[in-house]
mmCIF file of C-alpha atoms in Angstrom:
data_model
loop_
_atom_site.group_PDB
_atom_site.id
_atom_site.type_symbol
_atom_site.label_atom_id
_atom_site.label_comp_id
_atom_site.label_asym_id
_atom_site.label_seq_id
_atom_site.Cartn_x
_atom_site.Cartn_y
_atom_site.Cartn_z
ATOM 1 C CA UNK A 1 8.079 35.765 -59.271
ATOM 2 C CA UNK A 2 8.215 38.803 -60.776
ATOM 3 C CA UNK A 3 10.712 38.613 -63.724
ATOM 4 C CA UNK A 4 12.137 42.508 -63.418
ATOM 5 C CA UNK A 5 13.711 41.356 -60.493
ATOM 6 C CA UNK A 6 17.159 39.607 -61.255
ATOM 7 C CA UNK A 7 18.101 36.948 -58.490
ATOM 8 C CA UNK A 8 20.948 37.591 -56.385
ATOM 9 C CA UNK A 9 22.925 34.931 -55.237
ATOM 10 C CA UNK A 10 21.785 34.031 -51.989
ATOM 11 C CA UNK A 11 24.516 33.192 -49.020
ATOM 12 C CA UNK A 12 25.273 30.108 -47.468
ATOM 13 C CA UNK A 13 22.874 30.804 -44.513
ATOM 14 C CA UNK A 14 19.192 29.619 -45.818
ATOM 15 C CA UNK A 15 17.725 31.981 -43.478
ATOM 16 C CA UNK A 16 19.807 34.917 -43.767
ATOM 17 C CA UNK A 17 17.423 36.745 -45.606
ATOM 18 C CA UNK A 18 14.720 36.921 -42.712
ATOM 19 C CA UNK A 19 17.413 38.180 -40.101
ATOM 20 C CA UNK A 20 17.079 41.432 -38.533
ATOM 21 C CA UNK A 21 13.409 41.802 -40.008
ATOM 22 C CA UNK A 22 11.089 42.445 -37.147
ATOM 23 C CA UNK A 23 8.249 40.786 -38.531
ATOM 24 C CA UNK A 24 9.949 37.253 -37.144
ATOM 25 C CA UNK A 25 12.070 38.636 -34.501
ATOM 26 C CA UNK A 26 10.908 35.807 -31.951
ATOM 27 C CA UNK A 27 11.044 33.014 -34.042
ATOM 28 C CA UNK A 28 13.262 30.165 -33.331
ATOM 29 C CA UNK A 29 16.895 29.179 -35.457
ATOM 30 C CA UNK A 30 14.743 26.528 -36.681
ATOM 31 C CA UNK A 31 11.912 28.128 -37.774
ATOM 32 C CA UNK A 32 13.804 30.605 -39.267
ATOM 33 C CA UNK A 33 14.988 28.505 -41.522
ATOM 34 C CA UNK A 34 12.461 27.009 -42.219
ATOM 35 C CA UNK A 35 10.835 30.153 -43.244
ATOM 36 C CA UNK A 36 14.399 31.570 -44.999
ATOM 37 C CA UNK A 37 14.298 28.198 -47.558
ATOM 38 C CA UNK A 38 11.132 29.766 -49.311
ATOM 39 C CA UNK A 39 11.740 33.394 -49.122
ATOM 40 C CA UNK A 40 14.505 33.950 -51.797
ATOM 41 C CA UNK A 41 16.264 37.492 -51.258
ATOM 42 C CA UNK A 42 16.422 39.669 -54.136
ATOM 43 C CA UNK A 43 19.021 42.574 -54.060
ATOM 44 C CA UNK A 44 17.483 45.987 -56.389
ATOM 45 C CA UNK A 45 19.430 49.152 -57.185
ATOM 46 C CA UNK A 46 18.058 52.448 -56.490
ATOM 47 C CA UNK A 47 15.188 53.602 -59.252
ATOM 48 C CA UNK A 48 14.869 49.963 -60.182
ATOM 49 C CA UNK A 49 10.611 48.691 -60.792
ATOM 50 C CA UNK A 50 10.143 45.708 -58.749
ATOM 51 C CA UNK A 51 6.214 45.572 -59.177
ATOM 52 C CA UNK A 52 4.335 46.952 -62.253
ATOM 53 C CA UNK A 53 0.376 46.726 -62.839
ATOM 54 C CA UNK A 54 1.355 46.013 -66.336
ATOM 55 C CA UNK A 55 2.970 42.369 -65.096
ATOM 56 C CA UNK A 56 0.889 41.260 -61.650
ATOM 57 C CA UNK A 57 2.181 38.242 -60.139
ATOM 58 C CA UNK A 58 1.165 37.066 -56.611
ATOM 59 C CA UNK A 59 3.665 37.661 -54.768
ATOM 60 C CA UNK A 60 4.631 38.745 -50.984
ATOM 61 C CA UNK A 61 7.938 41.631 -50.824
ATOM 62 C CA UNK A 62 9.517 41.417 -47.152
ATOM 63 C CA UNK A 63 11.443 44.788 -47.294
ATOM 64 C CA UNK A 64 15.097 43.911 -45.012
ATOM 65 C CA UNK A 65 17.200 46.752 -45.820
ATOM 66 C CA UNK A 66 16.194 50.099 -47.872
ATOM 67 C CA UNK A 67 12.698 51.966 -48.950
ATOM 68 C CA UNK A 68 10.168 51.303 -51.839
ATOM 69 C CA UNK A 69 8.525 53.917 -53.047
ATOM 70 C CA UNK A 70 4.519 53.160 -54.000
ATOM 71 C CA UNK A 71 2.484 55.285 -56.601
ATOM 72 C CA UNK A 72 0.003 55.448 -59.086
ATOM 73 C CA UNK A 73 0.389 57.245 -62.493
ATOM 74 C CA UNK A 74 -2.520 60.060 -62.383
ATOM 75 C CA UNK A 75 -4.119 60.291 -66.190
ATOM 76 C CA UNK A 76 -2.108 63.719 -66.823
ATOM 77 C CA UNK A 77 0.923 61.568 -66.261
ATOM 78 C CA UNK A 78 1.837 62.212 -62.743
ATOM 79 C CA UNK A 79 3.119 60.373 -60.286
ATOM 80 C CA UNK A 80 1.208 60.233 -57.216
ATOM 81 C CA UNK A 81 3.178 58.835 -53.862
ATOM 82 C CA UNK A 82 0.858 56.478 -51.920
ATOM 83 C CA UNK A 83 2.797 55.442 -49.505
ATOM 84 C CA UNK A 84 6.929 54.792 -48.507
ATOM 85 C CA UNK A 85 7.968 51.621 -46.616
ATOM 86 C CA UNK A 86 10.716 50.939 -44.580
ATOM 87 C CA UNK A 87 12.558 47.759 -43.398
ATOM 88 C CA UNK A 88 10.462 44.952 -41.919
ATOM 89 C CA UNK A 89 7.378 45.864 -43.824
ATOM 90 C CA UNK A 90 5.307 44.029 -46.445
ATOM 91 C CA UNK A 91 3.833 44.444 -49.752
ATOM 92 C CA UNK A 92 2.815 43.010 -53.200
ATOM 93 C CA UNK A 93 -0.374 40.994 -54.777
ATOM 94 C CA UNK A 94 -1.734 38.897 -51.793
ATOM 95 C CA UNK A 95 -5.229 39.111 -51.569
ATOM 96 C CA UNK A 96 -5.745 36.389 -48.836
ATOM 97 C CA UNK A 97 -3.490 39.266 -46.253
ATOM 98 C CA UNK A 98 -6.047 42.419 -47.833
ATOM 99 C CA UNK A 99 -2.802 43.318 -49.903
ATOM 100 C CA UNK A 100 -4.400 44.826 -53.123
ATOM 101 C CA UNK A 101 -1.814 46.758 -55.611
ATOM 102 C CA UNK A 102 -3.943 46.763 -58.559
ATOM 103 C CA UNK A 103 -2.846 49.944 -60.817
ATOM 104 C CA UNK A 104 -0.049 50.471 -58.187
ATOM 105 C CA UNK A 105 3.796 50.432 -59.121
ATOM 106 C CA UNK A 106 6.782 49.681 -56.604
ATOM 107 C CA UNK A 107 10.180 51.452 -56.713
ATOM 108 C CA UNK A 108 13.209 51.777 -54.896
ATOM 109 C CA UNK A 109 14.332 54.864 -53.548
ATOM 110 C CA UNK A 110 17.373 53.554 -52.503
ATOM 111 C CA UNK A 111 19.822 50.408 -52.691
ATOM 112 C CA UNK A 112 16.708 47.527 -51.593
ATOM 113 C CA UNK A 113 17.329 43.682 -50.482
ATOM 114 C CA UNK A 114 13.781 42.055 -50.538
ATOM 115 C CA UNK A 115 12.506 38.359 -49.472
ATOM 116 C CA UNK A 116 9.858 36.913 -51.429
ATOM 117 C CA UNK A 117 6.973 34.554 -50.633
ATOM 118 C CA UNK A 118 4.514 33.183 -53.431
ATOM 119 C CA UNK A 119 0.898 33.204 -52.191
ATOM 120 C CA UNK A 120 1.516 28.972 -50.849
ATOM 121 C CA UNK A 121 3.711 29.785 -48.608
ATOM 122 C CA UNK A 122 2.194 32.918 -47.334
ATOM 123 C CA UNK A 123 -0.224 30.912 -46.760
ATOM 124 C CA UNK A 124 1.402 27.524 -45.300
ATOM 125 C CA UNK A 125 4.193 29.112 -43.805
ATOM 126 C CA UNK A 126 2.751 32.661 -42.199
ATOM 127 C CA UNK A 127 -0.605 32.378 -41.685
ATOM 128 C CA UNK A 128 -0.341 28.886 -39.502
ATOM 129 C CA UNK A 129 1.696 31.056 -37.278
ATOM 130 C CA UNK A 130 -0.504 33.596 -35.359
ATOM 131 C CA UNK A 131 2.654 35.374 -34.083
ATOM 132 C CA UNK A 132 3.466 36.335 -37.809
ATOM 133 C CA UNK A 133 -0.180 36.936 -38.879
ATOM 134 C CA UNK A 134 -0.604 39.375 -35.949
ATOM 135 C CA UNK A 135 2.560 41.751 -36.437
ATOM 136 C CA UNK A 136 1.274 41.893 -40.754
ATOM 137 C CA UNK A 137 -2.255 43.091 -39.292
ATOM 138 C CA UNK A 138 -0.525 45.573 -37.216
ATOM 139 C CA UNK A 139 1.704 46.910 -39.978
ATOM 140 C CA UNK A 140 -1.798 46.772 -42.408
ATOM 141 C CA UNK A 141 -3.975 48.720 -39.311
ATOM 142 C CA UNK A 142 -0.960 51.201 -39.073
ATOM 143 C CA UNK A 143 -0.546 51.942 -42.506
ATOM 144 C CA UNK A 144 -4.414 52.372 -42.872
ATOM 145 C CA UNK A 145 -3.564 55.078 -40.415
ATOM 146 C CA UNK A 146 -1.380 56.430 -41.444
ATOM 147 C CA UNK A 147 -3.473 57.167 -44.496
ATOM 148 C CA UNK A 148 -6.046 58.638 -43.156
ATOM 149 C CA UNK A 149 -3.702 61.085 -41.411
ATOM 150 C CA UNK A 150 -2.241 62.293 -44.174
ATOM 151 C CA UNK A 151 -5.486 62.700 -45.832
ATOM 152 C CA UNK A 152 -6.720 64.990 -42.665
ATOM 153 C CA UNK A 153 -3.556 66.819 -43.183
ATOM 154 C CA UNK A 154 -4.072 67.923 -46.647
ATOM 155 C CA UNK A 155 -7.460 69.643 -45.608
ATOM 156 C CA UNK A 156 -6.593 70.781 -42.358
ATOM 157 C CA UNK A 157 -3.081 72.005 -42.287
ATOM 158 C CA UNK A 158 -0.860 74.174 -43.636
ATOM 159 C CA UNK A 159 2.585 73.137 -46.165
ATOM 160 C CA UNK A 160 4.745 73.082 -43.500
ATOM 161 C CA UNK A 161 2.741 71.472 -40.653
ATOM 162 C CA UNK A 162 2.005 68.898 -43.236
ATOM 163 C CA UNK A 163 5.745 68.570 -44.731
ATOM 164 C CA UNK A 164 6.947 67.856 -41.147
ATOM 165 C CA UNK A 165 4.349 65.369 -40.353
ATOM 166 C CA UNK A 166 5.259 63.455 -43.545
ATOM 167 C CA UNK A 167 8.935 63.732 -42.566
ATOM 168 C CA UNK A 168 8.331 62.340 -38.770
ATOM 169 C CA UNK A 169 6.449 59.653 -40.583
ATOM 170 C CA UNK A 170 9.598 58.641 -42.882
ATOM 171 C CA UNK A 171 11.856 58.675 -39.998
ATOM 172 C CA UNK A 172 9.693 56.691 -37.596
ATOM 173 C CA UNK A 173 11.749 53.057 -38.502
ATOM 174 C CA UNK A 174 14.710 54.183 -39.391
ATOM 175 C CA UNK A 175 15.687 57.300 -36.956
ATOM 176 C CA UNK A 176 19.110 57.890 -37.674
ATOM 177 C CA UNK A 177 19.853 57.513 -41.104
ATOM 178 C CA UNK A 178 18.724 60.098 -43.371
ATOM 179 C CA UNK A 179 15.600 60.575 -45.473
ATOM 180 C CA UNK A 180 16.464 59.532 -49.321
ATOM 181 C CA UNK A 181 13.339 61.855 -51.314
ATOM 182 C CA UNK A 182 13.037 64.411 -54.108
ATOM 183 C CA UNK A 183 11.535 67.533 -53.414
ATOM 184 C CA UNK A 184 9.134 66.153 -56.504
ATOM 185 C CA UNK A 185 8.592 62.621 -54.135
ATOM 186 C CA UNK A 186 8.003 64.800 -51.004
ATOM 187 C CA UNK A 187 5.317 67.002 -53.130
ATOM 188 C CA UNK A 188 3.512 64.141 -54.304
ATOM 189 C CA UNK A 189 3.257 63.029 -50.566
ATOM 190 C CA UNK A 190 2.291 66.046 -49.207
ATOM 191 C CA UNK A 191 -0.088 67.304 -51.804
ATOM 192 C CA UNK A 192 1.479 70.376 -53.284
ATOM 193 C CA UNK A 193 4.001 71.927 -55.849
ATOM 194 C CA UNK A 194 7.578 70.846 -56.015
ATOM 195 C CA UNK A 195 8.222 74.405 -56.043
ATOM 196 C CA UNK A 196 6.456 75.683 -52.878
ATOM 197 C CA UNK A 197 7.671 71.964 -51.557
ATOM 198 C CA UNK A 198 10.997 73.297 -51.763
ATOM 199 C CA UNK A 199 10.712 76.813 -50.256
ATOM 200 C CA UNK A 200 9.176 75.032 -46.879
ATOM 201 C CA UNK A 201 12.112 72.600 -46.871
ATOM 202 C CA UNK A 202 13.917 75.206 -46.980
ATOM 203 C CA UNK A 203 12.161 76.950 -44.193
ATOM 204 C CA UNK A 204 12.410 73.871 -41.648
ATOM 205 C CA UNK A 205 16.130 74.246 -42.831
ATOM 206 C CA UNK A 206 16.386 77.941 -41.668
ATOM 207 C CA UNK A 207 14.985 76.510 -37.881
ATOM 208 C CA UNK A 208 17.540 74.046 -37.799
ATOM 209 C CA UNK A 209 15.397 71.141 -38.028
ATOM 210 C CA UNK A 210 16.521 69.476 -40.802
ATOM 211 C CA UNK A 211 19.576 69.594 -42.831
ATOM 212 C CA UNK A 212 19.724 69.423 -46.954
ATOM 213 C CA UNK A 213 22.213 67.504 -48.979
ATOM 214 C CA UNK A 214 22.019 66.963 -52.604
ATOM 215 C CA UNK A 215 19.459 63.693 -52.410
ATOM 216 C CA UNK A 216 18.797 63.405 -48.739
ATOM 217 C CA UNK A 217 17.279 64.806 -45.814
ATOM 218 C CA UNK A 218 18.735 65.150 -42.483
ATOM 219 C CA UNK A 219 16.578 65.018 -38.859
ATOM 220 C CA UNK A 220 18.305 67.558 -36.735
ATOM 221 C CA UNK A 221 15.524 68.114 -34.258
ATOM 222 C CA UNK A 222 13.052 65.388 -34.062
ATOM 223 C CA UNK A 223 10.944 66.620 -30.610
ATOM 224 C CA UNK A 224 10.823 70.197 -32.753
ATOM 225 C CA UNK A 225 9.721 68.837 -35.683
ATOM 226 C CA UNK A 226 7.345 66.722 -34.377
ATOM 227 C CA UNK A 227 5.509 69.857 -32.377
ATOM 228 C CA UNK A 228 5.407 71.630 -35.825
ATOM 229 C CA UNK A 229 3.666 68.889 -37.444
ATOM 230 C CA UNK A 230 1.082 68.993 -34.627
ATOM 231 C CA UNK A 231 0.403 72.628 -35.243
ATOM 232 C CA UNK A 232 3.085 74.342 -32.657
ATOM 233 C CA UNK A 233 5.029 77.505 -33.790
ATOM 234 C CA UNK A 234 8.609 76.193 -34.332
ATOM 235 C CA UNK A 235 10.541 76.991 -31.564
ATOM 236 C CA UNK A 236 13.961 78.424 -31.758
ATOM 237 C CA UNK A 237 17.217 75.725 -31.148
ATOM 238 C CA UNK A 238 17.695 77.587 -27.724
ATOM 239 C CA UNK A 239 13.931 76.875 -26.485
#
């Protein structure tokens, strides 16, 4: 396992770990456990490195609760956002489920508890089951998707089309709490300046659709953002 990780002390229930993560959301009590026994949960602070290219270890991150950030370090030093997870999905070193991360890093954006499988029992324990194996090749054909939107966006739309696109896309598993990103995070995932990153936030702001605190993002209008990513004049609150 990967060593930057300290463990936490896990409770009393073996499978408590896997609860609430969608990924097994039909399994049995039994199999549950079964499953929780070799998924240790590991609890990470916000900023904290739980996957570096510099120490690769085969190994399978369940996210239950919080965001990881991924990213590669561009030669001139920057940091350039790949993709952010949410609760209930997966990622790490497991060739065998097309999981590459190679030169990628993993960091927490926010407060993180993660299970962990080792490539045995990803490959005992989830791969037998073709319930399990099924919702990870959804979550891999969705991200792959998600890609190449993004990657149409940069050459076909403008900041702000793209910025709210990128912001539906954040919200889409966890609706109702807010968006924890940098204006320098959000620039790296939409492909511009954290300078002209911030005058567009602050645009959607001025339409009401989102609201700004110091370190998060707030969804006030969802439907309205959603029509400006898809290329729609933003409407006024009224209609």
């Amino acid at each position: 396992m990967n060593d930057l990780m300290p463990p936490a002390e896990l409770p009393a229930d073996e499978h408590y770990c896997l609860d609430e993560v969608d990924l097994f959301r039909d399994l049995s009590r039994r199999e549950m456990a079964a499953l929780g026994a070799h998924a240790p949960m590991r609890t990470v602070a916000t900023g904290q490195v739980v996957y570096t290219p510099l120490q690769p270890s085969p190994v399978l991150f369940i996210i239950k609760r919080g965001r990881i950030r991924l990213h590669r370090i561009a030669p001139d030093g920057r940091s350039v956002t790949t993709a952010v997870l949410g609760p209930g999905t997966v990622f790490g070193e497991m060739d065998m489920l097309g999981l590459r991360m190679r030169a990628t890093w993993a960091e927490a954006l926010e407060a993180c508890e993660l299970c962990l499988m080792s490539r045995t029992d990803v490959q005992v324990l989830l791969l037998t089951d073709p319930r399990i194996a099924l919702r990870i090749a959804e979550q891999l054909s969705t991200r792959i998707a998600d890609l190449e939107d993004r990657l149409t966006d940069l050459t076909c739309k403008a900041l702000g089309e793209r910025l709210a696109a990128t912001l539906c896309q954040l919200a889409r598993h966890t609706p109702d709490e807010p968006i924890r990103l940098t204006h320098q995070q959000l620039a790296a995932l939409v492909g511009a300046t954290r300078e002209r990153t911030t005058t567009a936030l602050g645009e959607l702001a001025k339409h009401d659709l989102i609201h700004l605190r110091r370190g998060k993002i707030i969804i006030r209008a969802q439907a309205r953002l959603a029509a400006l990513a898809d290329g729609a004049h933003p409407p006024s609150p009224t209609g």
